[in-house]
PDB file of N, CA and C in Angstrom:
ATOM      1  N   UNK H   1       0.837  -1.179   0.000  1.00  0.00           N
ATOM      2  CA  UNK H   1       0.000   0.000   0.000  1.00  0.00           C
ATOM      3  C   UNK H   1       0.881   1.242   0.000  1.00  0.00           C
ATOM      4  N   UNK H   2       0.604   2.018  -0.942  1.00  0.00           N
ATOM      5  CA  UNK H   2       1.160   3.302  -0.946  1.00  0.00           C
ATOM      6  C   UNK H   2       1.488   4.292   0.552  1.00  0.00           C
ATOM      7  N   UNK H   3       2.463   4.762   1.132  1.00  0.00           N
ATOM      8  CA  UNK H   3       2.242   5.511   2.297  1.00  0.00           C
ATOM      9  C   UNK H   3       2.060   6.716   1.719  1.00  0.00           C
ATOM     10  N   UNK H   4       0.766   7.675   2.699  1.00  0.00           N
ATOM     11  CA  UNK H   4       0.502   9.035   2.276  1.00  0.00           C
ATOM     12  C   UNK H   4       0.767  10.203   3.701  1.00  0.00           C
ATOM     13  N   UNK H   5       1.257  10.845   3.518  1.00  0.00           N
ATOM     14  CA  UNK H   5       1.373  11.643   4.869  1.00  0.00           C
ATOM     15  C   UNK H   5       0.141  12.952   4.707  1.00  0.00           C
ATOM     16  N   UNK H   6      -0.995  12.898   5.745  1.00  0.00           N
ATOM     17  CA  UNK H   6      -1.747  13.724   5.532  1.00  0.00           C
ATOM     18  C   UNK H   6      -1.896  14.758   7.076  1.00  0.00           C
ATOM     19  N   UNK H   7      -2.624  16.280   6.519  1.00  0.00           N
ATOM     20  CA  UNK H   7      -2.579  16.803   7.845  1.00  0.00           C
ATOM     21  C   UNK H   7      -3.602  16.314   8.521  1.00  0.00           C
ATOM     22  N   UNK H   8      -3.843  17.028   9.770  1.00  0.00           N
ATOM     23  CA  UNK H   8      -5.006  16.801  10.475  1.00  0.00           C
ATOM     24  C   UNK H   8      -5.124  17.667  11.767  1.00  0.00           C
ATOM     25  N   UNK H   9      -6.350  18.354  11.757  1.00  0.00           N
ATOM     26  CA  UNK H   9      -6.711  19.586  13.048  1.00  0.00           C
ATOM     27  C   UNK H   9      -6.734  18.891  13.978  1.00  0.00           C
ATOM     28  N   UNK H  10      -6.439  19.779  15.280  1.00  0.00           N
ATOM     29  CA  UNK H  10      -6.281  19.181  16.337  1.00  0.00           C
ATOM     30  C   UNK H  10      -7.287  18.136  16.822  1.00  0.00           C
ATOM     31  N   UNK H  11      -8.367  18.298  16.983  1.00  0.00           N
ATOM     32  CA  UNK H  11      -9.675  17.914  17.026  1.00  0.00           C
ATOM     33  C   UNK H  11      -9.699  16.057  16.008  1.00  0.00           C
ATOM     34  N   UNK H  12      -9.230  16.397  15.138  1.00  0.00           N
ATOM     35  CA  UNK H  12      -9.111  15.236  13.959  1.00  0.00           C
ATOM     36  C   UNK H  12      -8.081  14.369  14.900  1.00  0.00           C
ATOM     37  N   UNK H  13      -6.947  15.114  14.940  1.00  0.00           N
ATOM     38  CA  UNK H  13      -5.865  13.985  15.410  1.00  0.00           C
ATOM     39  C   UNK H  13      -6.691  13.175  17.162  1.00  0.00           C
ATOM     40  N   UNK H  14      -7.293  14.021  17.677  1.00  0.00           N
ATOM     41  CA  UNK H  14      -7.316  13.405  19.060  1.00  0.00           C
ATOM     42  C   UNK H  14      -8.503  12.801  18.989  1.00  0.00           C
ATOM     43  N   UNK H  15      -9.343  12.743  17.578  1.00  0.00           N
ATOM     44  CA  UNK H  15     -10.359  11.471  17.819  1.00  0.00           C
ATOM     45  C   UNK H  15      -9.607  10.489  17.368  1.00  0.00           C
ATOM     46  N   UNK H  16      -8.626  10.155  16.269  1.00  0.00           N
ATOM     47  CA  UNK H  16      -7.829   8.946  16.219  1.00  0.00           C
ATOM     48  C   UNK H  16      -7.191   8.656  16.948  1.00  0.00           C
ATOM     49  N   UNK H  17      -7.026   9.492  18.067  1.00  0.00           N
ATOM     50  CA  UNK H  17      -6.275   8.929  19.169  1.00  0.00           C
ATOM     51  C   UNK H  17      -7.214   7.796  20.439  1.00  0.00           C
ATOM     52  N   UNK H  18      -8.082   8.465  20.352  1.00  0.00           N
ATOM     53  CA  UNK H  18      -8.947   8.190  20.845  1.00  0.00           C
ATOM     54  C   UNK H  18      -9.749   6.891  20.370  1.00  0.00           C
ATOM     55  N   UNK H  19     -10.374   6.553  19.288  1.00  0.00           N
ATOM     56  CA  UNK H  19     -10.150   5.558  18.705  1.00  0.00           C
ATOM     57  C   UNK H  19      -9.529   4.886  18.522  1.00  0.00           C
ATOM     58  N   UNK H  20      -8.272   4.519  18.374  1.00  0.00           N
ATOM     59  CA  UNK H  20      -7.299   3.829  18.670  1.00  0.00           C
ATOM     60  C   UNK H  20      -7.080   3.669  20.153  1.00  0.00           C
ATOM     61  N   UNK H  21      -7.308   4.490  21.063  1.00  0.00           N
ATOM     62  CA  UNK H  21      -7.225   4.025  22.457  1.00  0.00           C
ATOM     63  C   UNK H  21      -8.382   3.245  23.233  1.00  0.00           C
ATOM     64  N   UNK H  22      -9.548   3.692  22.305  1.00  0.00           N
ATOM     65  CA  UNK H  22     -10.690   2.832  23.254  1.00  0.00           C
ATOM     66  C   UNK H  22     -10.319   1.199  22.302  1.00  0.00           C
ATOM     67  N   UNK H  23      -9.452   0.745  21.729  1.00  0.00           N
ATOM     68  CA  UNK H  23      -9.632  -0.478  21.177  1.00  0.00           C
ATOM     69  C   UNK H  23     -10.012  -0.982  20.093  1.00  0.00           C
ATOM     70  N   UNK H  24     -10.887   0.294  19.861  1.00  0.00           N
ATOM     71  CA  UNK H  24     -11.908  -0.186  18.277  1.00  0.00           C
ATOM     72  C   UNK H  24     -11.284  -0.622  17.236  1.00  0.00           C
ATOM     73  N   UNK H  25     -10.164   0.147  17.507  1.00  0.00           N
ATOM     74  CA  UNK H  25      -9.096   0.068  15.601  1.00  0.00           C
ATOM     75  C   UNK H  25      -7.622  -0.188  16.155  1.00  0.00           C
ATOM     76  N   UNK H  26      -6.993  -0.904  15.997  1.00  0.00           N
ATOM     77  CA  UNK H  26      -5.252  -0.887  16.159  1.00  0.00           C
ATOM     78  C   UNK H  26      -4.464   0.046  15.560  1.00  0.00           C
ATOM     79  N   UNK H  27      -5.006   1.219  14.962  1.00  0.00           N
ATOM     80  CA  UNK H  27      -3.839   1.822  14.792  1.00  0.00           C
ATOM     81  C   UNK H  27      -4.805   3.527  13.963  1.00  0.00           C
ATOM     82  N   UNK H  28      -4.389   4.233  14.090  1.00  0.00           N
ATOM     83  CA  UNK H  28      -3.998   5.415  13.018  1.00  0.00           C
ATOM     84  C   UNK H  28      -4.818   4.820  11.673  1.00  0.00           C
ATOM     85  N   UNK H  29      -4.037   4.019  10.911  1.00  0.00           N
ATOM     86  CA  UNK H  29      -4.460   3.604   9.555  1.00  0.00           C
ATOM     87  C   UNK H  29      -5.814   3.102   9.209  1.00  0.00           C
ATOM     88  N   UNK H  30      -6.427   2.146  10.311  1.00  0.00           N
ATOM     89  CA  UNK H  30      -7.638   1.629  10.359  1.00  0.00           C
ATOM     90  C   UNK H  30      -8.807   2.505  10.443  1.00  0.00           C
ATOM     91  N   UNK H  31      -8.028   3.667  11.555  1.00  0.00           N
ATOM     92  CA  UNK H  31      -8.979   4.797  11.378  1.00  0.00           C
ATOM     93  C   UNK H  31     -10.054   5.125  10.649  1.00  0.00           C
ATOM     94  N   UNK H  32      -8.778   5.700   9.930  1.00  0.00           N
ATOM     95  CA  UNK H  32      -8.830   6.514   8.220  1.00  0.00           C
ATOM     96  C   UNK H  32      -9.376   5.460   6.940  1.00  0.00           C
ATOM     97  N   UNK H  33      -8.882   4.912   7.157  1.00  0.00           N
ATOM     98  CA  UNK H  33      -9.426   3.334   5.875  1.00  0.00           C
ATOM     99  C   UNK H  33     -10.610   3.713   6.359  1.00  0.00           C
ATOM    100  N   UNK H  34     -11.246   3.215   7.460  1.00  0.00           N
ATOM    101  CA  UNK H  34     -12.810   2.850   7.953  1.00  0.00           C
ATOM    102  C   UNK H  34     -13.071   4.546   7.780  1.00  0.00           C
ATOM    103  N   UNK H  35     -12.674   5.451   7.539  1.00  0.00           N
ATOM    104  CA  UNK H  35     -13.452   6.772   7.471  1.00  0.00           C
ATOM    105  C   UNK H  35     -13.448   6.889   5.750  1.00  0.00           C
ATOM    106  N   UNK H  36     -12.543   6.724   5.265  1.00  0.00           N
ATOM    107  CA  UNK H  36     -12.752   6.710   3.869  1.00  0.00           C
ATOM    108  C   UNK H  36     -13.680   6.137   3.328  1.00  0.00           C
ATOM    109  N   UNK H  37     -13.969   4.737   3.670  1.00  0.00           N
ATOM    110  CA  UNK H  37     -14.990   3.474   3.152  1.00  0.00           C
ATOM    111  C   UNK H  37     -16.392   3.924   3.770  1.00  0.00           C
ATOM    112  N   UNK H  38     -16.301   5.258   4.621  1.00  0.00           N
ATOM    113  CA  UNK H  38     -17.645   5.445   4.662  1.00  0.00           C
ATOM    114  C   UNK H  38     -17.839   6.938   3.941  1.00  0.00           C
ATOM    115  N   UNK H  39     -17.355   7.052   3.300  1.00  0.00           N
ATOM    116  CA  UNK H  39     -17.480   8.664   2.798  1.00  0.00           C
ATOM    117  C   UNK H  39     -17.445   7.727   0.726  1.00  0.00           C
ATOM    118  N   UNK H  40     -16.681   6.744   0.814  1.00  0.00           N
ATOM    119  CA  UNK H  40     -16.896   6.315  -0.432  1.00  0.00           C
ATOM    120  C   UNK H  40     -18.584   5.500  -0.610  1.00  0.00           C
ATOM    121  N   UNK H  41     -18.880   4.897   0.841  1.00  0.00           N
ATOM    122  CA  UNK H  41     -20.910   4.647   0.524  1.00  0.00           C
ATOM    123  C   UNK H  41     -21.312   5.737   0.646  1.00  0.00           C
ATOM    124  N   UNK H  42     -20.998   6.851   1.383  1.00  0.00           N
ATOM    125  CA  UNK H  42     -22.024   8.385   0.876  1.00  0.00           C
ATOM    126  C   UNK H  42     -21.999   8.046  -0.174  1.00  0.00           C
ATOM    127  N   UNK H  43     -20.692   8.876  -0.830  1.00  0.00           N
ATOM    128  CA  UNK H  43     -20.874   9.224  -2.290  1.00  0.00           C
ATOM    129  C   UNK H  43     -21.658   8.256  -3.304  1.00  0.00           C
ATOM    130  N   UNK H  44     -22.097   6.844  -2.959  1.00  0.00           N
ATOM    131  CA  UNK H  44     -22.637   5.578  -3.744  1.00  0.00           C
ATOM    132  C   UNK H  44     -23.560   5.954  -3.735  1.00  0.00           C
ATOM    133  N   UNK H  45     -24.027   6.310  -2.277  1.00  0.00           N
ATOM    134  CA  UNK H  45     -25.667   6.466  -1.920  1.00  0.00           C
ATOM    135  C   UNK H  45     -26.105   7.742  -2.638  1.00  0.00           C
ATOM    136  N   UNK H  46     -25.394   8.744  -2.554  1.00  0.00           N
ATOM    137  CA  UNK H  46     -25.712  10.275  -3.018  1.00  0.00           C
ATOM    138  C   UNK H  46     -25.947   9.947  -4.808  1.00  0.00           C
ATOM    139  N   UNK H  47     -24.809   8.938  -5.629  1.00  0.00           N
ATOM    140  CA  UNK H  47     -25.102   9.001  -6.914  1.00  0.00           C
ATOM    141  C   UNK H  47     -26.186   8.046  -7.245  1.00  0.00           C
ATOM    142  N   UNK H  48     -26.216   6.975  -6.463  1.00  0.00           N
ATOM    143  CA  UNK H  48     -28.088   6.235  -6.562  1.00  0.00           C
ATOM    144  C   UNK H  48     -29.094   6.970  -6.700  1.00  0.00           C
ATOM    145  N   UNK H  49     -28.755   8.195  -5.217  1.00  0.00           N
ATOM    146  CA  UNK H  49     -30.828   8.902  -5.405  1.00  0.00           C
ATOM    147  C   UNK H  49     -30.383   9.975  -6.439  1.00  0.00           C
ATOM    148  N   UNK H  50     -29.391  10.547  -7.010  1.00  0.00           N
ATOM    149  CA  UNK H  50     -29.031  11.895  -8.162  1.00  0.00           C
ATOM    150  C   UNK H  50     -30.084  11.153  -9.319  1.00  0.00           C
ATOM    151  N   UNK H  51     -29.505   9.380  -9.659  1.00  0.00           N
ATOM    152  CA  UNK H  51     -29.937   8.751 -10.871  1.00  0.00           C
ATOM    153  C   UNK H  51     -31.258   8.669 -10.387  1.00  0.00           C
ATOM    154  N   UNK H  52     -32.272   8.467  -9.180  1.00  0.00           N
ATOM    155  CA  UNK H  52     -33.084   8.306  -9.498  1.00  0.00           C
ATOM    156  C   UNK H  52     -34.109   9.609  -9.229  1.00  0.00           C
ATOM    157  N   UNK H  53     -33.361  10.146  -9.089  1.00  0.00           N
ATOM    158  CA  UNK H  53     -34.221  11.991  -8.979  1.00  0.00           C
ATOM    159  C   UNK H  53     -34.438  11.980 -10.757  1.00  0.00           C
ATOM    160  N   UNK H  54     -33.103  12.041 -11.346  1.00  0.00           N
ATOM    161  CA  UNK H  54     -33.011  12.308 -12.730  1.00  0.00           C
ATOM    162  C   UNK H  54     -33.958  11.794 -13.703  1.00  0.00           C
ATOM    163  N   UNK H  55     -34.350  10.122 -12.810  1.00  0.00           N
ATOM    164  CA  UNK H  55     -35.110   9.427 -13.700  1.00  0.00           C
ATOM    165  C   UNK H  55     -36.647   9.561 -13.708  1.00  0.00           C
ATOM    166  N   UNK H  56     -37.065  10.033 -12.190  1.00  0.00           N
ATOM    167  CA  UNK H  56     -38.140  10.833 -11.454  1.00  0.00           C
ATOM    168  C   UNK H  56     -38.802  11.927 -12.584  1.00  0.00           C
ATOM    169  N   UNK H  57     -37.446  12.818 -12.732  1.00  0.00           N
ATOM    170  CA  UNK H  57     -37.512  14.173 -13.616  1.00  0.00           C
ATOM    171  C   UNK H  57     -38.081  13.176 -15.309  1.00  0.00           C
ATOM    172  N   UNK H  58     -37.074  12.507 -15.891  1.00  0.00           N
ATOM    173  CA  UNK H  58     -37.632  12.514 -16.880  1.00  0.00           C
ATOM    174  C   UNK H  58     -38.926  11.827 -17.223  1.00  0.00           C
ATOM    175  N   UNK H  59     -39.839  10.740 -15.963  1.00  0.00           N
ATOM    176  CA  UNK H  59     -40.941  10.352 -16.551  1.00  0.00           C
ATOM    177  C   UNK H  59     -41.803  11.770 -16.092  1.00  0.00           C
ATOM    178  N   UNK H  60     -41.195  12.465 -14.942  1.00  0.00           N
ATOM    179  CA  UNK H  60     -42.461  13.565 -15.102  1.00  0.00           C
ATOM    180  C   UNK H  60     -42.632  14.384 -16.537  1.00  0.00           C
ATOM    181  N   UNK H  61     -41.113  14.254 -17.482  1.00  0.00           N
ATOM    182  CA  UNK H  61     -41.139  15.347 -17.851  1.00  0.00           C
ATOM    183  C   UNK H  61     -42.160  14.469 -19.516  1.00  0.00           C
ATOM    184  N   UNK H  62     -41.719  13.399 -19.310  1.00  0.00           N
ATOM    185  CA  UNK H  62     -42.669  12.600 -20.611  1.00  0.00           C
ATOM    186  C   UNK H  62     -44.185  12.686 -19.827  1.00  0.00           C
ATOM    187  N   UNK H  63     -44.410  12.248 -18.643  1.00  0.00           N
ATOM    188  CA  UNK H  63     -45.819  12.394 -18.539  1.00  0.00           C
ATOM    189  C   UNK H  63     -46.373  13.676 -19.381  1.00  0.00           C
ATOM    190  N   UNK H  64     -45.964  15.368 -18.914  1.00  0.00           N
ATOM    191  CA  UNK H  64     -46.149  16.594 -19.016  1.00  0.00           C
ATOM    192  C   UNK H  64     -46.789  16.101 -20.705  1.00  0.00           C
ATOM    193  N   UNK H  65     -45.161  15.683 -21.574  1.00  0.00           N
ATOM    194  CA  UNK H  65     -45.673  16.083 -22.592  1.00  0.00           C
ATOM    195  C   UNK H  65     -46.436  14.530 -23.412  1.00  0.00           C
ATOM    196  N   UNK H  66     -47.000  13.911 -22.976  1.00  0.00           N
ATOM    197  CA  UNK H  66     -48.291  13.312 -22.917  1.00  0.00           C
ATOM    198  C   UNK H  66     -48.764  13.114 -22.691  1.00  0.00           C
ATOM    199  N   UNK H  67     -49.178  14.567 -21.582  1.00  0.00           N
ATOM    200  CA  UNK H  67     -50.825  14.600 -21.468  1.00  0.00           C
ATOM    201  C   UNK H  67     -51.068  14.298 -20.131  1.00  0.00           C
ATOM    202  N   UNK H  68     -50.227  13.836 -19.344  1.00  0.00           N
ATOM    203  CA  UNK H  68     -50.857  12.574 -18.305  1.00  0.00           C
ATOM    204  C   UNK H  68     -50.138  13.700 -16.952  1.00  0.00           C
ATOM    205  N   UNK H  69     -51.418  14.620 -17.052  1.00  0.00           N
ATOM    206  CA  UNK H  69     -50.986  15.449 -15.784  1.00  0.00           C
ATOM    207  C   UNK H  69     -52.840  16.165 -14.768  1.00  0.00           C
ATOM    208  N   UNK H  70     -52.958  16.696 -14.116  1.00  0.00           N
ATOM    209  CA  UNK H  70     -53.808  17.227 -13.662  1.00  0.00           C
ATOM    210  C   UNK H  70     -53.564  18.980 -13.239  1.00  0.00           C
ATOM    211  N   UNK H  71     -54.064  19.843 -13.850  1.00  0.00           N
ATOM    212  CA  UNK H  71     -54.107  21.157 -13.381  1.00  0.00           C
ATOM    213  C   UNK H  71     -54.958  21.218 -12.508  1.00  0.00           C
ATOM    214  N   UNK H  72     -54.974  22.328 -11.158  1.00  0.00           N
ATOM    215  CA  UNK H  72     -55.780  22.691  -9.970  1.00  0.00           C
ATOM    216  C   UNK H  72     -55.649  24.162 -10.171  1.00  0.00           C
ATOM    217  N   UNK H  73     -56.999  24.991  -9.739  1.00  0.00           N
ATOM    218  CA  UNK H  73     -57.153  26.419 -10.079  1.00  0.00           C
ATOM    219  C   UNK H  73     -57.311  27.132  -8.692  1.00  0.00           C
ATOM    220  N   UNK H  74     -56.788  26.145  -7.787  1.00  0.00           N
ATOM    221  CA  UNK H  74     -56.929  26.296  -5.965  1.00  0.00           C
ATOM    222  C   UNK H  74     -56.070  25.393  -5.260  1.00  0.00           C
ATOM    223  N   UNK H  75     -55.532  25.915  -4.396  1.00  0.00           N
ATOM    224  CA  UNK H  75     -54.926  25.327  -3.412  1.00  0.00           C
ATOM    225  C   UNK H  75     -55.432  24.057  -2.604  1.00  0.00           C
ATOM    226  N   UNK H  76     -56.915  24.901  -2.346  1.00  0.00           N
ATOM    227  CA  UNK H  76     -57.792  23.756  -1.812  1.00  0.00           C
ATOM    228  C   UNK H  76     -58.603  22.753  -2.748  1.00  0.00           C
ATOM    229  N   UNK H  77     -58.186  22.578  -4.131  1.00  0.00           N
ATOM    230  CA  UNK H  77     -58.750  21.350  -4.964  1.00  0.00           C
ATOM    231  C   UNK H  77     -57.278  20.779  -4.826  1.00  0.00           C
ATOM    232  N   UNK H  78     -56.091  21.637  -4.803  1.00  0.00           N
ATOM    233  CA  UNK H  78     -54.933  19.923  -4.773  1.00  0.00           C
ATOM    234  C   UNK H  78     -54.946  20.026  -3.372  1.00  0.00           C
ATOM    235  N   UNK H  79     -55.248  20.236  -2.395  1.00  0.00           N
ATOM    236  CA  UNK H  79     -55.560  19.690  -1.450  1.00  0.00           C
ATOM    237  C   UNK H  79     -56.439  18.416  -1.126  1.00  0.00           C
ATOM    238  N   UNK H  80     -57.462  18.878  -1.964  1.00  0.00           N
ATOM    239  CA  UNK H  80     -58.893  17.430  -2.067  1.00  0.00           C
ATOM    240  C   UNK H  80     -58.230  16.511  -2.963  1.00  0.00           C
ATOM    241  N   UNK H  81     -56.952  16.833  -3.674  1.00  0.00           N
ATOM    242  CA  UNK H  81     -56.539  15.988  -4.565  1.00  0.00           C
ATOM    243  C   UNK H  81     -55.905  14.851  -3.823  1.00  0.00           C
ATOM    244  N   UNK H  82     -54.685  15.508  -3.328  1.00  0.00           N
ATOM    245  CA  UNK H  82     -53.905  14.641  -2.197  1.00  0.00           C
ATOM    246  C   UNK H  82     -54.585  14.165  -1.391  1.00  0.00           C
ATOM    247  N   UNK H  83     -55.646  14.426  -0.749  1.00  0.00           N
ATOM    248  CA  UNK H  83     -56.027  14.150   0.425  1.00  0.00           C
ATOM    249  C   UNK H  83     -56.918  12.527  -0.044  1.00  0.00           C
ATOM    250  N   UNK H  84     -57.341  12.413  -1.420  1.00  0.00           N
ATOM    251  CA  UNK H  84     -57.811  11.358  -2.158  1.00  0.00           C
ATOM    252  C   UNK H  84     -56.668  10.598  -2.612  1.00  0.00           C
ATOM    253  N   UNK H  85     -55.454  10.399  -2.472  1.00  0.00           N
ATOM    254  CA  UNK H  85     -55.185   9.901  -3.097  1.00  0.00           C
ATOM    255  C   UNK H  85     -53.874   8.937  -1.485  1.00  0.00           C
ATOM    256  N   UNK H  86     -53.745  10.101  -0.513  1.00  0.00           N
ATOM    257  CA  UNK H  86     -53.582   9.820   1.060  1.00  0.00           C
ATOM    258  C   UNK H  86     -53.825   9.501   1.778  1.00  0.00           C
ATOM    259  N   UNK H  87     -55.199  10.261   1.817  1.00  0.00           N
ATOM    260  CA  UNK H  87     -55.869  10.102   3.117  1.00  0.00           C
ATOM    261  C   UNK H  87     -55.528  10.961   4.326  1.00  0.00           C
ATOM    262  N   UNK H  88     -54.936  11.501   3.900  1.00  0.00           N
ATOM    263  CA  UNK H  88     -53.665  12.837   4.819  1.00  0.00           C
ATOM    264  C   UNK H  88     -53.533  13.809   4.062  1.00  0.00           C
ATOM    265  N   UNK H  89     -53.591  15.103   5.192  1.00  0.00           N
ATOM    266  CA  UNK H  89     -53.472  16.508   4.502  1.00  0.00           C
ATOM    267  C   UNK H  89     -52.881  17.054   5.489  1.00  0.00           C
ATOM    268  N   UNK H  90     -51.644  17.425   5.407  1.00  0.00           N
ATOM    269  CA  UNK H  90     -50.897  18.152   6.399  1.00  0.00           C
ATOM    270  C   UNK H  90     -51.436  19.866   5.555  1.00  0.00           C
ATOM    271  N   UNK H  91     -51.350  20.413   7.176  1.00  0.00           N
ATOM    272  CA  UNK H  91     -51.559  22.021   7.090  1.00  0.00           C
ATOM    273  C   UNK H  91     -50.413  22.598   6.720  1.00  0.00           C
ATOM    274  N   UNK H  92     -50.524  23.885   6.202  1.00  0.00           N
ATOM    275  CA  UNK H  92     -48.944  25.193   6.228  1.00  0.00           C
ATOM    276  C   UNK H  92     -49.048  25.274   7.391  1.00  0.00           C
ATOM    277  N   UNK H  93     -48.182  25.630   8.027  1.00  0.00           N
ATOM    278  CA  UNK H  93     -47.847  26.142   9.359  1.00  0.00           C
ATOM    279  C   UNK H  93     -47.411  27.654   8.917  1.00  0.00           C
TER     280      UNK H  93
END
């Protein structure tokens, strides 16, 4: 494995110390590995829901243009809308 020398704020260094002292991890390195490998499933998780926002966006955007939408001329008809289709109507606060 490549060695990398990186900085770290005070605060940073004395939770790996700390971690490494309550037992959890043997060393410094395990740390950081186990902090990396969870910042690399963010980023997995973050590009899963991007693709499925994106994919969200484009059947709304094919519904739009065929047709397959409902206009409301009141607040309180998409209210009766949701509330049919819920059963729940949360208020504005």
């Amino acid at each position: 494995m490549p060695t990398r020398n990186v900085v770290l704020t005070e605060h940073q260094a004395t939770l790996v110390e700390q971690l490494v002292s309550s037992g959890r991890y043997q060393n410094a390195s395990e740390v950081l590995r186990e902090g990396l490998r969870l910042v690399e499933q963010r980023e997995a998780e973050d590009a899963y829901r991007l693709e499925a926002l994106r994919t969200a966006v484009q059947t709304g955007i094919a519904d739009i243009d065929a047709g397959r939408f409902t206009s409301f001329d009141s607040a309180q008809s998409l209210r009766a809308h949701l509330h049919s289709l819920t059963g729940k109507v949360t208020r504005p606060t």
